[in-house]
Amino acid sequence: MERLEPIIATVTGRTPALQRAAAERALKAGAGCVEFRIDTLSPSESPESLLDLAGRRAVIFAGSRRRTIARELEFFRTAQERGAWVDVPYSPGARNRETGLSPRRLILSWHDFERTPDLTGVLREMRRVHAACYKLVPTARDFDDVLSVKRLLLSKGEGGRLCAFAMGTPGVPSRVLALAWGSAAIYASAPGCAAGAPGQMPLEELLSHRPGDLRPDEPLYGLVGWPLPFSMTPFFFNEWLQKRGLPGRYLRIPVKRLEAFRVLAQEIPLQGLAVTLPHKQAILSYLTGASRLVRKAEACNTVLMEGEAFYGVNTDVFGIRRALHSLPKVGLRTLVLGAGGAASAALLALHRRGHCAVAARRPEQARALADRFGSVAIPLRSHLNWDWDLLVNATPVGAGGEGSPVEAGELSGKWVFDMVVRRERTPLAAAAARRGLGVIEGLDMLRAQARLQFKLWTRRNPPRPD
C-alpha cells in the first residue's frame, strides 16, 4: 500500500481556478500534498479540470464527509485512474466492490461532529473495508477527548495506515501532536482558504511547529486559555527553540475546564505553561507555590513545572513595564478598562507612576481591584469625564478585529496601550493612531513577557531580536 504525505493542505473554494491557485500556494509554502474539497465547489462547477494535477502532484480528492454521493463516486473512480488519492466516508456494512474504488489510494474516513466515542471500536468496524488509510476524526469537547486520540494512535498507529486527530476548538493540540503520536498525516487549511473543519489551523501556523520532526518524548510548552482562537506566541517561541538548538514545541491548548489541567500535565510532557483569559486567576488554586508578583496581582500567567509541583510566576508585569518604558515614570494619569488578571497586572506595573482609575462592566469587581492598589473605580461610561494621559485596554474587546471599548471620538489623551494581541492593529489602536495619539500594541508586551518565559522555562536566553 502507498503512504500519504504527512502534511496535507485542505483546499476549499467555489471554482476550480480558486482551488488550483490555493493548491499552488500551499505546495510552495511547504505542504507535501493537497486535498481538494470538491463539495465546496459551486453546483454549476465541475472538478474535471483539476484532474490534470493527479499524477504530477500528490493530491487527494474529497467530497461530502457524511455520505458518499453518486456523482462524487464516479469522479473518484476517474481520479484514482489518473493517480490521485480519494477520500470517501465510511458507511457501516459497505464493501469495496460496491464503490468500484481500489484500496490502493483510498482513504476511508469517519467523522463525528458532536463527540468522541470509543475510537477503537470504530476503527475495528472500519477495517472490514480494505483501504490504504483509515482516517478517524472525532470532535473534542475538552482536552480529555484529545487524550483519547493519543491513546488510539499510540496503540493502533503503527504501519502508517491510521490518520487521527480531533475537530473542535479543544482538538487544536491534536493537530500539532498527531504525527508524533503515530498518525499517517495531519491536515491544515491552505493559504487563503477557510478552515475545512472546525478547529483546523492555517498551514502557516501548523508548519511553524515543525510537526514532522517532533518526537513523542520532546518537551512541550503550552498556552492555556479559552477559546484561544489564535496566538502569535507559538510563531516566535518555536523559532527561538529552533535557533537555540533546543528540543520541544510551544502550542495552543484551548482548555475550557481547568479540571483538565492536571490530567493534561500528566499525559503530555509539559515543561512550562502560559495562562491567558479566562484562567489567570482561576489557575491560582492549582499552584503549589507562587511568586511575590503573583500574590500581589492575584493573577498568574506563567507556570513552572517540576514534577507534580506547579509554581506560578507573573511575567505580564515585566512585559507591560518593557512595553511602556518610554512613557513618563511619574505624574502619569492612567485609565484602565477591565478588572481581570490583565488589568491587575497593568495596575501593578503603573500605580506608582501616577494616578490610576479603573472602569469595568462589573462595578464591584472594579472597586475591589482599585482598592488593592490605592486607585479609584469609576462607572464604565464615566471615563468620558476622566482626564487621562494613558488609556489601557485590559479587556478582550477587539481581539476578533471587530469593536472597540472606546469610540474614536472619546480618545482625548496622549497614549493608548491595547493589551489585545493581533497580527493587525486592533480597531482601538487604529483609531488612536488616526487621531495622532501614541500607540503601544499588545504585541510589544507579549514579546517581552514571552522572552522572560523562555528564560524561565529553558534556562537559556532567547536569541536577540534581528
Coordinates of C-alpha atoms in Angstrom, one line a residue:
M1 CA 0.0 0.0 0.0
E2 CA 1.1 3.5 -0.7
R3 CA 1.5 6.0 2.1
L4 CA 0.2 9.5 2.4
E5 CA 2.4 12.6 2.6
P6 CA 2.4 13.7 6.3
I7 CA 1.5 17.4 5.8
I8 CA -1.8 17.9 3.8
A9 CA -3.3 21.2 2.9
T10 CA -7.1 21.3 2.6
V11 CA -8.2 23.4 -0.4
T12 CA -11.7 24.9 -0.5
G13 CA -13.2 27.3 -3.0
R14 CA -16.2 27.9 -5.2
T15 CA -14.4 27.4 -8.5
P16 CA -11.6 25.1 -9.8
A17 CA -9.5 28.1 -10.6
L18 CA -9.6 29.3 -7.0
Q19 CA -8.8 25.8 -5.7
R20 CA -5.9 25.4 -8.2
A21 CA -4.4 28.7 -7.1
A22 CA -4.7 27.8 -3.4
A23 CA -3.2 24.4 -4.1
E24 CA -0.1 26.0 -5.7
R25 CA 0.3 28.4 -2.7
A26 CA 0.1 25.5 -0.3
L27 CA 2.6 23.4 -2.1
K28 CA 5.0 26.3 -2.4
A29 CA 4.6 27.0 1.4
G30 CA 5.6 23.5 2.3
A31 CA 2.7 21.2 2.1
G32 CA 3.5 17.7 0.8
C33 CA 0.0 17.1 -0.5
V34 CA -3.2 19.0 -1.2
E35 CA -6.7 17.8 -0.6
F36 CA -9.3 19.3 -3.0
R37 CA -12.7 19.6 -1.3
I38 CA -14.9 19.2 -4.3
D39 CA -18.0 19.6 -2.2
T40 CA -17.2 23.3 -1.7
L41 CA -17.4 23.9 -5.4
S42 CA -20.4 25.8 -6.7
P43 CA -23.1 23.3 -8.0
S44 CA -22.5 24.6 -11.5
E45 CA -18.7 24.0 -11.4
S46 CA -17.1 20.7 -12.3
P47 CA -13.9 19.4 -10.7
E48 CA -12.8 17.7 -14.0
S49 CA -10.2 20.4 -14.8
L50 CA -8.3 19.6 -11.6
L51 CA -7.6 16.1 -12.7
D52 CA -4.6 17.1 -14.7
L53 CA -2.7 17.6 -11.4
A54 CA -3.2 14.0 -10.5
G55 CA 0.0 12.0 -11.1
R56 CA 2.1 15.2 -11.3
R57 CA 1.4 16.3 -7.7
A58 CA 0.4 14.5 -4.5
V59 CA -3.3 15.2 -4.5
I60 CA -6.4 13.9 -2.7
F61 CA -10.0 14.5 -3.9
A62 CA -12.6 14.5 -1.1
G63 CA -16.3 15.3 -1.0
S64 CA -19.1 15.0 1.5
R65 CA -17.9 14.0 5.0
R66 CA -21.3 12.4 5.9
R67 CA -22.1 10.1 3.0
T68 CA -21.0 9.1 -0.4
I69 CA -22.8 10.9 -3.2
A70 CA -23.2 9.1 -6.6
R71 CA -21.8 11.9 -8.8
E72 CA -18.8 12.2 -6.5
L73 CA -18.1 8.4 -6.6
E74 CA -18.0 8.4 -10.4
F75 CA -15.5 11.3 -10.3
F76 CA -13.4 9.5 -7.6
R77 CA -13.0 6.4 -9.9
T78 CA -11.6 8.6 -12.6
A79 CA -9.3 10.4 -10.2
Q80 CA -7.8 7.1 -8.9
E81 CA -7.2 6.0 -12.5
R82 CA -5.2 9.3 -13.0
G83 CA -3.1 8.6 -9.9
A84 CA -4.9 10.6 -7.2
W85 CA -5.9 9.6 -3.7
V86 CA -9.6 9.8 -2.9
D87 CA -11.3 10.1 0.5
V88 CA -14.7 8.6 1.0
P89 CA -16.8 8.5 4.2
Y90 CA -17.2 5.1 5.9
S91 CA -20.6 3.6 5.8
P92 CA -21.4 0.6 8.1
G93 CA -21.8 -2.6 6.1
A94 CA -20.1 -1.1 2.9
R95 CA -17.7 -3.2 0.9
N96 CA -15.1 -2.1 -1.7
R97 CA -16.9 -3.9 -4.6
E98 CA -19.9 -1.6 -4.0
T99 CA -17.9 1.5 -4.8
G100 CA -15.7 0.3 -7.5
L101 CA -12.7 2.0 -5.8
S102 CA -9.3 0.5 -5.5
P103 CA -8.0 0.2 -1.9
R104 CA -4.5 1.3 -3.2
R105 CA -5.1 5.1 -2.9
L106 CA -8.2 5.0 -0.8
I107 CA -8.7 7.0 2.4
L108 CA -11.7 5.6 4.3
S109 CA -12.8 8.4 6.7
W110 CA -15.1 8.7 9.6
H111 CA -16.2 12.0 11.3
D112 CA -18.2 12.6 14.4
F113 CA -19.3 16.2 14.5
E114 CA -20.6 16.0 18.1
R115 CA -18.4 13.9 20.4
T116 CA -15.6 11.4 20.9
P117 CA -16.9 7.9 21.2
D118 CA -15.0 4.6 21.6
L119 CA -12.4 5.1 18.8
T120 CA -11.0 1.6 19.0
G121 CA -14.4 0.1 18.3
V122 CA -15.0 2.5 15.3
L123 CA -11.6 1.5 13.8
R124 CA -12.4 -2.2 14.3
E125 CA -15.5 -1.8 12.2
M126 CA -13.9 0.4 9.6
R127 CA -11.2 -2.2 8.9
R128 CA -13.8 -4.6 7.5
V129 CA -13.4 -2.4 4.3
H130 CA -10.0 -2.6 2.7
A131 CA -8.2 0.8 2.4
A132 CA -4.7 2.3 2.2
C133 CA -5.5 4.6 5.2
Y134 CA -8.2 4.8 7.8
K135 CA -9.0 8.3 9.0
L136 CA -10.8 8.9 12.3
V137 CA -11.8 12.4 13.2
P138 CA -14.0 12.9 16.3
T139 CA -15.0 16.1 18.0
A140 CA -13.2 17.1 21.2
R141 CA -15.3 18.7 23.8
D142 CA -12.4 19.3 26.1
F143 CA -8.8 18.1 26.5
D144 CA -9.8 14.7 27.8
D145 CA -11.0 13.8 24.3
V146 CA -7.6 14.8 22.8
L147 CA -6.1 12.2 25.0
S148 CA -8.4 9.5 23.6
V149 CA -7.0 10.3 20.1
K150 CA -3.5 10.0 21.6
R151 CA -4.2 6.6 23.1
L152 CA -5.7 5.3 19.8
L153 CA -2.6 6.4 17.8
L154 CA -0.1 5.0 20.2
S155 CA -1.8 1.6 20.3
K156 CA -3.0 1.3 16.7
G157 CA -1.0 3.8 14.6
E158 CA 1.8 1.5 13.5
G159 CA 2.4 1.0 9.8
G160 CA 1.3 4.4 8.6
R161 CA -2.2 3.3 7.8
L162 CA -4.1 5.3 10.5
C163 CA -4.8 9.0 10.5
A164 CA -6.4 10.5 13.6
F165 CA -6.9 13.9 15.2
A166 CA -9.8 15.8 16.8
M167 CA -12.0 18.5 15.5
G168 CA -13.3 21.4 17.5
T169 CA -11.5 24.1 19.5
P170 CA -10.2 21.8 22.2
G171 CA -8.9 19.5 19.4
V172 CA -6.3 22.0 18.3
P173 CA -3.3 20.4 20.1
S174 CA -4.0 17.1 18.4
R175 CA -3.4 18.6 15.1
V176 CA 0.2 19.5 16.1
L177 CA 0.9 16.3 18.1
A178 CA -0.8 13.7 15.9
L179 CA 2.3 12.9 13.8
A180 CA 4.5 12.4 16.9
W181 CA 1.8 10.0 18.2
G182 CA 1.8 8.0 15.0
S183 CA -0.8 9.5 12.7
A184 CA -0.1 8.9 9.0
A185 CA -0.9 12.6 8.2
I186 CA -2.3 15.8 9.5
Y187 CA -4.3 18.5 7.8
A188 CA -4.2 22.3 7.7
S189 CA -6.1 24.9 5.7
A190 CA -4.3 26.1 2.5
P191 CA -3.3 29.8 2.4
G192 CA -6.3 31.9 1.6
C193 CA -8.8 29.1 2.3
A194 CA -11.4 28.8 5.1
A195 CA -10.9 26.0 7.6
G196 CA -12.1 22.7 6.1
A197 CA -13.3 21.6 9.5
P198 CA -13.9 23.1 13.0
G199 CA -10.5 23.7 14.7
Q200 CA -8.4 23.3 11.5
M201 CA -5.5 25.7 11.7
P202 CA -3.8 27.5 8.8
L203 CA -0.9 25.8 7.1
E204 CA 1.5 28.6 8.2
E205 CA 0.6 28.0 11.8
L206 CA 0.9 24.3 11.6
L207 CA 4.3 24.4 9.8
S208 CA 5.7 26.8 12.4
H209 CA 5.5 23.9 14.9
R210 CA 7.6 21.6 12.5
P211 CA 5.3 18.7 13.4
G212 CA 7.1 16.3 11.1
D213 CA 10.2 16.4 13.2
L214 CA 8.5 16.3 16.6
R215 CA 9.3 13.2 18.8
P216 CA 6.7 11.8 21.3
D217 CA 9.1 12.5 24.3
E218 CA 10.1 16.0 23.4
P219 CA 9.3 18.7 26.0
L220 CA 6.2 20.8 25.3
Y221 CA 5.3 24.4 26.3
G222 CA 1.7 25.4 26.1
L223 CA -0.6 28.4 26.2
V224 CA -3.8 27.5 28.1
G225 CA -7.0 29.6 27.6
W226 CA -10.5 29.6 26.1
P227 CA -11.5 29.9 23.4
L228 CA -7.9 30.8 22.3
P229 CA -8.6 31.2 18.5
F230 CA -5.1 32.4 17.7
S231 CA -1.8 33.4 19.3
M232 CA 1.4 34.9 17.9
T233 CA 3.5 33.3 20.7
P234 CA 3.9 29.9 19.1
F235 CA 5.5 31.5 16.0
F236 CA 8.4 33.3 17.7
F237 CA 8.7 30.8 20.6
N238 CA 9.2 27.9 18.3
E239 CA 11.6 29.9 16.2
W240 CA 13.7 30.7 19.4
L241 CA 13.8 27.0 20.3
Q242 CA 15.0 26.1 16.8
K243 CA 17.6 28.8 16.8
R244 CA 18.9 27.8 20.2
G245 CA 19.0 24.1 19.1
L246 CA 16.7 23.1 21.9
P247 CA 14.1 20.3 21.7
G248 CA 10.4 20.9 22.2
R249 CA 7.5 22.9 20.8
Y250 CA 5.1 25.6 22.0
L251 CA 1.5 25.2 21.1
R252 CA -2.0 26.5 21.8
I253 CA -4.0 24.4 24.3
P254 CA -7.6 25.6 24.4
V255 CA -9.0 24.4 27.7
K256 CA -12.5 25.2 28.9
R257 CA -12.4 23.5 32.3
L258 CA -9.3 23.9 34.4
E259 CA -10.1 20.5 35.9
A260 CA -8.4 19.1 32.8
F261 CA -5.2 20.9 33.8
R262 CA -3.7 18.2 35.9
V263 CA -4.7 15.4 33.5
L264 CA -3.0 17.4 30.7
A265 CA 0.2 17.8 32.7
Q266 CA 0.4 14.1 33.4
E267 CA -0.4 12.9 29.9
I268 CA 1.9 15.0 27.8
P269 CA 5.4 16.1 28.6
L270 CA 4.7 19.7 29.6
Q271 CA 7.7 21.7 30.8
G272 CA 6.0 25.1 31.1
L273 CA 2.6 26.6 30.8
A274 CA 1.5 30.1 29.8
V275 CA -2.0 31.1 31.0
T276 CA -4.4 33.6 29.4
L277 CA -8.0 34.6 29.6
P278 CA -10.1 33.5 31.4
H279 CA -7.9 31.3 33.6
K280 CA -5.3 33.8 35.0
Q281 CA -7.0 34.0 38.4
A282 CA -8.6 30.5 38.5
I283 CA -5.2 28.9 38.0
L284 CA -4.1 30.1 41.4
S285 CA -5.9 27.2 43.2
Y286 CA -3.9 24.7 41.2
L287 CA -0.5 26.1 42.2
T288 CA 1.8 24.6 44.9
G289 CA 3.7 27.9 45.1
A290 CA 3.7 31.4 43.7
S291 CA 6.0 34.4 43.3
R292 CA 5.5 37.8 45.1
L293 CA 4.2 39.4 41.9
V294 CA 1.5 36.6 41.5
R295 CA 0.4 37.2 45.1
K296 CA 0.2 40.9 44.7
A297 CA -1.5 40.8 41.3
E298 CA -3.7 37.9 42.3
A299 CA -3.1 36.6 38.8
C300 CA -0.7 34.1 37.2
N301 CA 0.2 33.9 33.5
T302 CA 3.3 31.5 33.8
V303 CA 3.6 28.1 35.4
L304 CA 6.9 26.4 36.1
M305 CA 6.5 22.7 36.3
E306 CA 8.7 20.5 38.4
G307 CA 7.2 17.0 38.5
E308 CA 3.9 17.4 40.2
A309 CA 4.8 20.8 41.6
F310 CA 3.4 23.9 39.8
Y311 CA 5.0 27.2 40.7
G312 CA 3.3 30.4 39.5
V313 CA 5.0 33.5 38.1
N314 CA 3.6 36.7 36.6
T315 CA 5.6 37.9 33.5
D316 CA 2.8 40.1 32.4
V317 CA 4.0 42.9 34.7
F318 CA 7.5 42.7 33.2
G319 CA 6.1 42.8 29.7
I320 CA 3.9 45.8 30.5
R321 CA 6.9 47.7 32.0
R322 CA 9.0 47.0 29.0
A323 CA 6.2 48.0 26.6
L324 CA 5.7 51.3 28.4
H325 CA 9.4 52.1 29.1
S326 CA 9.4 55.3 27.1
L327 CA 6.4 56.8 29.0
P328 CA 6.8 59.2 32.0
K329 CA 7.8 57.5 35.2
V330 CA 5.9 60.0 37.4
G331 CA 2.8 62.1 37.0
L332 CA 1.1 59.7 34.6
R333 CA -2.7 59.6 34.7
T334 CA -3.9 56.2 33.6
L335 CA -7.4 54.8 32.9
V336 CA -7.5 51.0 32.9
L337 CA -10.5 49.4 31.2
G338 CA -11.2 45.9 32.7
A339 CA -10.9 44.3 36.1
G340 CA -9.5 40.8 35.4
G341 CA -6.0 39.4 35.6
A342 CA -4.6 41.6 32.8
A343 CA -6.0 44.8 34.4
S344 CA -4.4 43.7 37.7
A345 CA -1.0 43.3 36.1
A346 CA -1.4 46.7 34.5
L347 CA -2.2 48.4 37.8
L348 CA 0.7 46.6 39.5
A349 CA 3.0 48.0 36.8
L350 CA 1.6 51.5 36.7
H351 CA 0.1 52.5 40.1
R352 CA 3.4 54.0 41.3
R353 CA 3.8 56.2 38.2
G354 CA 0.8 58.4 38.9
H355 CA -3.0 58.4 39.5
C356 CA -4.9 55.4 38.1
A357 CA -8.6 54.8 37.6
V358 CA -10.4 51.5 36.8
A359 CA -13.6 51.1 34.8
A360 CA -15.2 47.7 34.1
R361 CA -18.6 46.1 33.3
R362 CA -18.8 44.8 36.9
P363 CA -18.6 47.9 39.2
E364 CA -18.0 45.8 42.3
Q365 CA -15.0 44.0 40.6
A366 CA -13.6 47.4 39.6
R367 CA -13.9 48.7 43.1
A368 CA -12.2 45.7 44.6
L369 CA -9.3 45.9 42.1
A370 CA -8.9 49.7 42.6
D371 CA -8.9 49.4 46.4
R372 CA -6.0 46.9 46.3
F373 CA -3.7 49.5 44.5
G374 CA -4.9 52.7 46.1
S375 CA -6.7 53.7 42.9
V376 CA -10.2 54.8 42.1
A377 CA -13.1 53.0 40.5
I378 CA -15.3 54.9 38.1
P379 CA -18.5 53.9 36.3
L380 CA -17.7 52.5 32.9
R381 CA -19.3 55.3 30.9
S382 CA -17.8 57.9 33.2
H383 CA -14.5 57.5 31.5
L384 CA -15.6 60.2 29.1
N385 CA -15.2 62.7 32.0
W386 CA -11.9 61.3 33.4
D387 CA -8.9 63.2 32.2
W388 CA -6.3 60.6 31.3
D389 CA -2.9 60.6 29.7
L390 CA -2.7 56.8 29.1
L391 CA -5.7 54.5 28.3
V392 CA -5.1 50.8 28.9
N393 CA -7.5 48.3 27.3
A394 CA -7.2 45.2 29.5
T395 CA -10.4 43.7 28.1
P396 CA -10.7 41.2 25.3
V397 CA -12.7 43.7 23.2
G398 CA -11.1 44.0 19.7
A399 CA -9.5 40.5 19.7
G400 CA -11.7 39.4 16.8
G401 CA -11.0 42.6 14.8
E402 CA -14.4 44.0 15.5
G403 CA -15.5 46.5 18.1
S404 CA -13.6 48.8 20.4
P405 CA -14.1 49.6 24.1
V406 CA -13.9 53.3 23.4
E407 CA -15.3 55.3 20.5
A408 CA -12.8 57.2 18.3
G409 CA -14.3 60.5 19.4
E410 CA -13.7 59.7 23.0
L411 CA -9.9 59.4 22.6
S412 CA -8.7 62.6 24.2
G413 CA -5.4 61.6 25.9
K414 CA -1.8 61.1 24.8
W415 CA -1.3 57.4 24.6
V416 CA -3.3 54.2 24.1
F417 CA -2.0 50.8 25.2
D418 CA -4.1 48.0 23.9
M419 CA -3.2 44.7 25.6
V420 CA -5.1 42.7 23.0
V421 CA -2.7 40.9 20.7
R422 CA -3.5 40.7 17.0
R423 CA -1.4 40.5 13.8
E424 CA -3.1 43.6 12.6
R425 CA -3.9 46.6 14.7
T426 CA -7.0 46.4 16.8
P427 CA -9.8 48.9 16.0
L428 CA -8.9 50.8 19.1
A429 CA -5.2 51.1 18.2
A430 CA -6.1 52.1 14.6
A431 CA -8.5 54.8 15.8
A432 CA -5.9 56.2 18.3
A433 CA -3.2 56.3 15.6
R434 CA -5.6 58.2 13.2
R435 CA -6.2 60.8 15.9
G436 CA -2.4 61.3 16.4
L437 CA -2.1 59.5 19.8
G438 CA 0.9 57.4 20.7
V439 CA 0.0 53.7 20.3
I440 CA 1.5 50.8 22.2
E441 CA 0.3 47.5 21.0
G442 CA -0.2 44.2 22.8
L443 CA 2.5 42.5 20.7
D444 CA 5.1 44.7 22.3
M445 CA 4.1 43.4 25.8
L446 CA 3.7 39.9 24.5
R447 CA 7.1 39.5 23.0
A448 CA 8.8 41.0 26.1
Q449 CA 7.0 38.7 28.6
A450 CA 7.5 35.7 26.3
R451 CA 11.2 36.3 26.3
L452 CA 11.2 36.1 30.1
Q453 CA 9.1 32.9 30.0
F454 CA 11.6 31.3 27.6
K455 CA 14.4 32.0 30.0
L456 CA 12.5 30.7 33.0
W457 CA 11.5 27.5 31.2
T458 CA 14.7 26.7 29.3
R459 CA 17.3 28.4 31.5
R460 CA 18.6 29.9 28.3
N461 CA 18.2 33.5 26.9
P462 CA 16.2 33.7 23.7
P463 CA 18.1 34.8 20.6
R464 CA 18.5 38.6 20.2
P465 CA 15.9 40.3 18.0
D466 CA 17.0 40.8 14.4

